[in-house]
Each structure stands twice: as C-alpha cells, then as structure tokens.
Tab-separated table of C-alpha atoms and ligand atoms in Angstrom:
chain	number	residue	atom	x	y	z
A	1	UNK	CA	70.685	234.174	39.520
A	2	UNK	CA	69.675	230.846	40.017
A	3	UNK	CA	70.420	229.481	36.750
A	4	UNK	CA	74.214	231.021	35.554
A	5	UNK	CA	74.715	229.439	39.718
A	6	UNK	CA	73.250	226.215	39.246
A	7	UNK	CA	73.676	224.781	35.342
A	8	UNK	CA	77.384	225.736	35.435
A	9	UNK	CA	78.266	224.849	39.142
A	10	UNK	CA	77.239	221.773	38.880
A	11	UNK	CA	78.319	221.086	35.224
A	12	UNK	CA	82.326	221.867	36.984
A	13	UNK	CA	81.883	219.009	39.093
A	14	UNK	CA	80.416	217.224	36.310
A	15	UNK	CA	83.181	216.826	34.470
A	16	UNK	CA	86.000	216.936	37.448
A	17	UNK	CA	84.322	212.945	38.737
A	18	UNK	CA	85.034	212.622	35.257
A	19	UNK	CA	88.488	212.758	34.729
A	20	UNK	CA	89.004	212.534	38.369
A	21	UNK	CA	87.605	208.865	37.215
A	22	UNK	CA	89.938	210.044	33.856
A	23	UNK	CA	93.067	209.940	35.782
A	24	UNK	CA	93.106	207.671	38.582
A	25	UNK	CA	96.957	208.923	39.678
A	26	UNK	CA	95.493	212.069	40.127
A	27	UNK	CA	93.222	211.712	42.172
A	28	UNK	CA	95.027	210.194	44.492
A	29	UNK	CA	97.630	212.637	44.949
A	30	UNK	CA	94.176	215.070	45.678
A	31	UNK	CA	93.628	212.397	48.002
A	32	UNK	CA	96.749	212.704	49.402
A	33	UNK	CA	96.704	216.076	50.195
A	34	UNK	CA	93.059	215.760	51.001
A	35	UNK	CA	94.190	214.090	53.783
A	36	UNK	CA	97.062	216.173	55.092
A	37	UNK	CA	95.976	218.839	55.193
A	38	UNK	CA	91.675	218.139	56.601
A	39	UNK	CA	92.185	215.156	57.765
A	40	UNK	CA	89.085	214.353	59.451
A	41	UNK	CA	87.621	217.545	60.429
A	42	UNK	CA	84.523	218.334	59.979
A	43	UNK	CA	84.352	222.644	60.027
A	44	UNK	CA	86.942	223.764	57.008
A	45	UNK	CA	88.724	226.786	57.409
A	46	UNK	CA	89.456	229.836	54.404
A	47	UNK	CA	92.191	228.877	56.002
A	48	UNK	CA	92.457	225.293	55.167
A	49	UNK	CA	91.143	225.812	51.036
A	50	UNK	CA	93.977	228.566	51.185
A	51	UNK	CA	96.155	224.823	51.977
A	52	UNK	CA	94.873	222.563	49.335
A	53	UNK	CA	97.213	223.402	46.326
A	54	UNK	CA	96.513	220.048	43.637
A	55	UNK	CA	92.347	220.708	44.968
A	56	UNK	CA	92.643	224.540	43.070
A	57	UNK	CA	94.575	223.870	39.566
A	58	UNK	CA	92.438	221.005	39.928
A	59	UNK	CA	89.550	222.874	39.563
A	60	UNK	CA	91.381	225.981	36.598
A	61	UNK	CA	92.070	222.128	34.862
A	62	UNK	CA	88.180	222.195	33.907
A	63	UNK	CA	87.701	225.194	33.767
A	64	UNK	CA	90.069	225.598	31.272
A	65	UNK	CA	89.233	222.150	29.292
A	66	UNK	CA	85.542	222.613	30.089
A	67	UNK	CA	84.516	226.509	31.051
A	68	UNK	CA	80.880	226.324	31.304
A	69	UNK	CA	80.205	228.862	29.589
A	70	UNK	CA	82.398	228.818	26.105
A	71	UNK	CA	81.896	232.174	24.683
A	72	UNK	CA	81.588	236.352	25.832
A	73	UNK	CA	80.254	238.767	23.801
A	74	UNK	CA	80.410	242.427	24.355
A	75	UNK	CA	78.688	245.669	22.156
A	76	UNK	CA	81.259	248.104	21.433
A	77	UNK	CA	80.214	251.727	22.425
A	78	UNK	CA	82.465	253.405	20.585
A	79	UNK	CA	84.755	253.091	18.570
A	80	UNK	CA	87.907	251.333	19.213
A	81	UNK	CA	91.208	250.799	17.673
A	82	UNK	CA	93.352	247.814	19.983
A	83	UNK	CA	96.993	247.342	17.533
A	84	UNK	CA	95.039	248.507	14.567
A	85	UNK	CA	92.864	247.084	14.163
A	86	UNK	CA	89.359	249.795	14.392
A	87	UNK	CA	86.575	248.511	15.720
A	88	UNK	CA	83.703	250.646	14.810
A	89	UNK	CA	80.910	251.671	17.858
A	90	UNK	CA	77.595	249.276	17.829
A	91	UNK	CA	79.911	246.073	16.522
A	92	UNK	CA	79.477	242.727	18.500
A	93	UNK	CA	82.699	241.291	19.537
A	94	UNK	CA	82.546	236.898	20.335
A	95	UNK	CA	85.360	236.688	22.501
A	96	UNK	CA	85.764	232.363	22.717
A	97	UNK	CA	86.588	232.092	25.659
A	98	UNK	CA	86.872	227.523	24.554
A	99	UNK	CA	88.954	228.803	21.417
A	100	UNK	CA	91.744	230.242	24.152
A	101	UNK	CA	91.275	227.614	27.182
A	102	UNK	CA	92.437	224.902	24.507
A	103	UNK	CA	94.967	226.645	21.948
A	104	UNK	CA	97.959	225.212	21.243
A	105	UNK	CA	98.984	228.370	20.967
A	106	UNK	CA	98.757	229.997	23.820
A	107	UNK	CA	99.551	226.540	26.657
A	108	UNK	CA	101.744	224.799	24.389
A	109	UNK	CA	100.814	221.332	22.835
A	110	UNK	CA	99.250	219.133	25.057
A	111	UNK	CA	96.853	221.596	25.390
A	112	UNK	CA	94.299	219.611	24.910
A	113	UNK	CA	95.350	216.790	27.763
A	114	UNK	CA	94.369	217.520	30.967
A	115	UNK	CA	97.629	218.282	33.428
A	116	UNK	CA	96.859	220.243	36.739
A	117	UNK	CA	99.877	220.855	37.076
A	118	UNK	CA	99.962	224.047	34.032
A	119	UNK	CA	98.848	225.216	37.058
A	120	UNK	CA	100.713	225.647	39.532
A	121	UNK	CA	102.691	229.307	39.329
A	122	UNK	CA	99.486	230.328	38.738
A	123	UNK	CA	97.361	230.688	35.302
A	124	UNK	CA	99.821	233.288	33.984
A	125	UNK	CA	103.080	231.432	34.024
A	126	UNK	CA	100.584	228.630	32.553
A	127	UNK	CA	99.011	230.223	29.650
A	128	UNK	CA	102.924	231.657	28.568
A	129	UNK	CA	102.244	235.032	30.054
A	130	UNK	CA	98.972	235.503	27.554
A	131	UNK	CA	96.144	236.205	29.557
A	132	UNK	CA	94.160	233.522	28.473
A	133	UNK	CA	92.310	232.299	31.081
A	134	UNK	CA	89.071	233.455	31.479
A	135	UNK	CA	85.937	231.323	33.009
A	136	UNK	CA	84.686	233.761	35.274
A	137	UNK	CA	84.605	236.240	32.225
A	138	UNK	CA	87.153	239.714	32.548
A	139	UNK	CA	86.315	243.359	32.480
A	140	UNK	CA	83.736	244.885	35.048
A	141	UNK	CA	81.643	242.550	33.721
A	142	UNK	CA	83.069	240.122	34.849
A	143	UNK	CA	80.987	236.797	37.024
A	144	UNK	CA	79.819	236.862	40.977
A	145	UNK	CA	79.981	234.759	41.271
A	146	UNK	CA	83.288	233.564	40.746
A	147	UNK	CA	84.283	233.464	44.408
A	148	UNK	CA	81.754	231.637	45.560
A	149	UNK	CA	82.067	228.684	43.149
A	150	UNK	CA	85.590	228.074	44.055
A	151	UNK	CA	85.417	227.553	47.323
A	152	UNK	CA	82.086	225.246	46.678
A	153	UNK	CA	83.421	222.974	44.342
A	154	UNK	CA	87.129	222.599	46.541
A	155	UNK	CA	84.812	221.460	49.769
A	156	UNK	CA	82.498	218.709	47.495
A	157	UNK	CA	85.835	217.472	45.874
A	158	UNK	CA	87.425	218.174	49.496
A	159	UNK	CA	85.087	216.143	51.648
A	160	UNK	CA	84.006	213.716	47.692
A	161	UNK	CA	88.108	212.721	47.553
A	162	UNK	CA	87.822	211.744	51.761
A	163	UNK	CA	85.557	209.840	51.925
A	164	UNK	CA	84.558	207.657	48.286
A	165	UNK	CA	87.193	206.811	44.705
A	166	UNK	CA	86.572	208.159	42.204
A	167	UNK	CA	85.794	205.146	39.822
A	168	UNK	CA	85.365	205.204	35.228
A	169	UNK	CA	82.350	203.665	34.653
A	170	UNK	CA	82.512	201.457	32.327
A	171	UNK	CA	79.169	203.126	30.494
A	172	UNK	CA	80.515	206.057	30.076
A	173	UNK	CA	81.693	207.024	26.188
A	174	UNK	CA	83.400	210.534	26.032
A	175	UNK	CA	81.213	212.920	23.773
A	176	UNK	CA	81.210	216.260	25.452
A	177	UNK	CA	78.333	218.073	22.926
A	178	UNK	CA	77.535	222.304	23.935
A	179	UNK	CA	73.647	222.352	25.108
A	180	UNK	CA	74.124	225.742	26.679
A	181	UNK	CA	77.155	224.414	28.771
A	182	UNK	CA	79.600	221.642	27.352
A	183	UNK	CA	77.736	218.525	28.585
A	184	UNK	CA	78.426	214.386	28.340
A	185	UNK	CA	76.163	213.166	25.828
A	186	UNK	CA	74.775	210.579	27.555
A	187	UNK	CA	75.378	210.835	31.393
A	188	UNK	CA	78.083	210.722	33.301
A	189	UNK	CA	78.283	208.291	35.582
A	190	UNK	CA	80.916	207.025	37.341
A	191	UNK	CA	81.724	204.163	39.980
A	192	UNK	CA	81.858	206.438	44.128
A	193	UNK	CA	83.647	203.921	46.230
A	194	UNK	CA	83.511	204.036	50.135
A	195	UNK	CA	86.832	204.269	51.426
B	201	LIG	C1	81.535	227.447	37.991
B	201	LIG	C2	80.724	228.399	37.993
B	201	LIG	C3	80.133	229.602	37.712
B	201	LIG	C4	80.726	230.030	36.531
B	201	LIG	C5	81.708	229.579	35.365
B	201	LIG	C6	80.853	231.388	35.916
B	201	LIG	C7	81.127	232.016	34.225
B	201	LIG	C8	80.171	233.037	34.419
B	201	LIG	C9	80.566	234.115	33.315
B	201	LIG	C10	81.372	233.689	31.938
B	201	LIG	C11	79.614	235.288	32.617
B	201	LIG	C12	79.827	236.268	32.224
B	201	LIG	C13	81.229	236.893	32.579
B	201	LIG	C14	81.397	238.361	31.941
B	201	LIG	O1	80.656	238.370	30.924
B	201	LIG	O2	82.096	238.695	31.616
B	201	LIG	C15	79.665	234.587	34.750
B	201	LIG	C16	78.051	236.241	34.206
B	201	LIG	C17	78.062	235.956	36.379
B	201	LIG	N1	77.663	235.400	36.916
B	201	LIG	FE1	78.694	233.503	36.929
B	201	LIG	N2	79.745	230.908	36.923
B	201	LIG	C18	79.563	231.083	37.815
B	201	LIG	C19	78.875	230.756	38.478
B	201	LIG	C20	77.992	231.406	39.351
B	201	LIG	C21	77.162	231.931	40.668
B	201	LIG	C22	77.265	230.882	41.396
B	201	LIG	C23	76.324	232.468	41.019
B	201	LIG	C24	75.503	232.914	41.342
B	201	LIG	C25	75.945	232.899	43.154
B	201	LIG	C26	76.883	232.969	39.427
B	201	LIG	C27	76.596	234.107	38.479
B	201	LIG	C28	76.195	235.341	37.090
B	201	LIG	C29	75.205	236.851	37.914
B	201	LIG	C30	74.646	237.068	38.452
B	201	LIG	C31	76.538	236.744	36.261
B	201	LIG	C32	76.338	238.354	35.456
B	201	LIG	C33	77.151	239.500	36.165
B	201	LIG	C34	76.727	240.728	35.697
B	201	LIG	O3	76.807	240.588	33.901
B	201	LIG	O4	77.830	241.754	35.902
B	201	LIG	N3	77.949	232.391	38.341
B	201	LIG	N4	78.885	234.194	35.730
C-alpha cells in the first residue's frame, strides 16, 4: 500500500514540475487561476479544489503522458468473447495504458504533446469518445487511492504555483526511462524561484 501510493504520487508530482518548467505560458495561466481561486487563503476546501479547472487538466495531462503504472494485467476467469475475439479461460490479458494514452488514433495527431486544454470537456471528449484514459486502472480493482492522489496533487501544485516560479534547469536532460514507473533517467532538476 505504501509503495503503491508513494512511488506513483511522487512520480506524478515530479513530471508535473518538469512539464510546468517546460511550459511557462501554461504555468502562468495555472498560477493566475490559483491566485484567483485561493488568493492567500491558508485553508483550502474541496469547493476551492473543484474550481481549479486548469490545475485539474494539468494533472490529467501529466497522468496521460506519464502514467506512473504503464500497464495492467488481468487473468481471464472464463471463456470470453469480445467483438468476435475469443479469449480462453486462464489467459493473461494486458492493457497497455501508456500505448492507449499516447495513441494518435485516439487522441489525435498531437497525442505526444503536452496540451492540458484537451481535457476542458472531460476525459471522454478528450479521447474522442473512447474510454482510453485509465491512469488509475479500471473496473472493480481500480486504484483505491485515486481520489486521495488527485486531491493531494492539486493541493501540492497550487501551493507551489502560489509561492514559486518553476524554471527549467540547464542541467536537465529529457530522457524518460521505465524503472517500474516512468522516471527521468538522471533526476529532474528544476529551479524554484520565490515569488
Ligand atoms: C498518482 C497516483 C496513483 C496512481 C497513478 C495509481 C495507479 C494505480 C493503478 C493503475 C492501479 C491498478 C488498478 C487496476 O488493476 O485496475 C492501482 C491499484 C492500487 N492502488 Fe494506486 N495509484 C496511485 C496512488 C495510490 C495511493 C495514494 C494509494 C494509497 C493511499 C494507492 C493504493 C492502491 C492500492 C492498494 C491498489 C490495489 C487495489 C486492488 O487491487 O484492489 N494508490 N493504483
């Protein structure tokens, strides 16, 4: 439970900081939203979090491009027929989350780009009607920490954006590698400048 929650969440926050450093115009819009919704409030309520539309879209876009868990596996418990394909009992079926999330057929030609606004009307619309956005899995075994993680990451990013400018570090090389989760090959240095 600790590793499912810790590694995945830290991964999400790391890529969020890297992508915000890479996209200062998006960072500025997100900061404007945070200042408008939160001002200098010390206590953040769930109502406030609901109003952070762009921050939510940024979190979704990071989870789409860098899903901490890249694939799911299921053991088929009975012979199953889906769209004319027979999947025999005891087969192992893999859901390649990362492939779904980056498919140009599903998301369009800009699937590989960081464009949080694609989520403006929800994940289903962003994926052109396909249920292809599944960073927390799907079905009865969906991640039990999903809501907690989303709340946690929105609070973290809001507080960060309110206090600091996140800047690109010249020592950073963009080289995502797979090591259980998708991680930056040699750390993810960013510069935090106090506002
Ligand atoms: C960004 C954060 C997170 C991501 C992307 C994530 C993703 C996932 C995914 C893809 C699964 C597999 C779901 C499936 O098989 O359909 C899962 C399962 C699970 N997650 Fe998370 N997770 C995150 C945070 C957390 C946190 C914070 C906790 C605990 C507080 C947690 C606890 C669990 C547990 C216990 C399971 C197993 C559930 C089961 O098999 O019934 N996760 N998570």
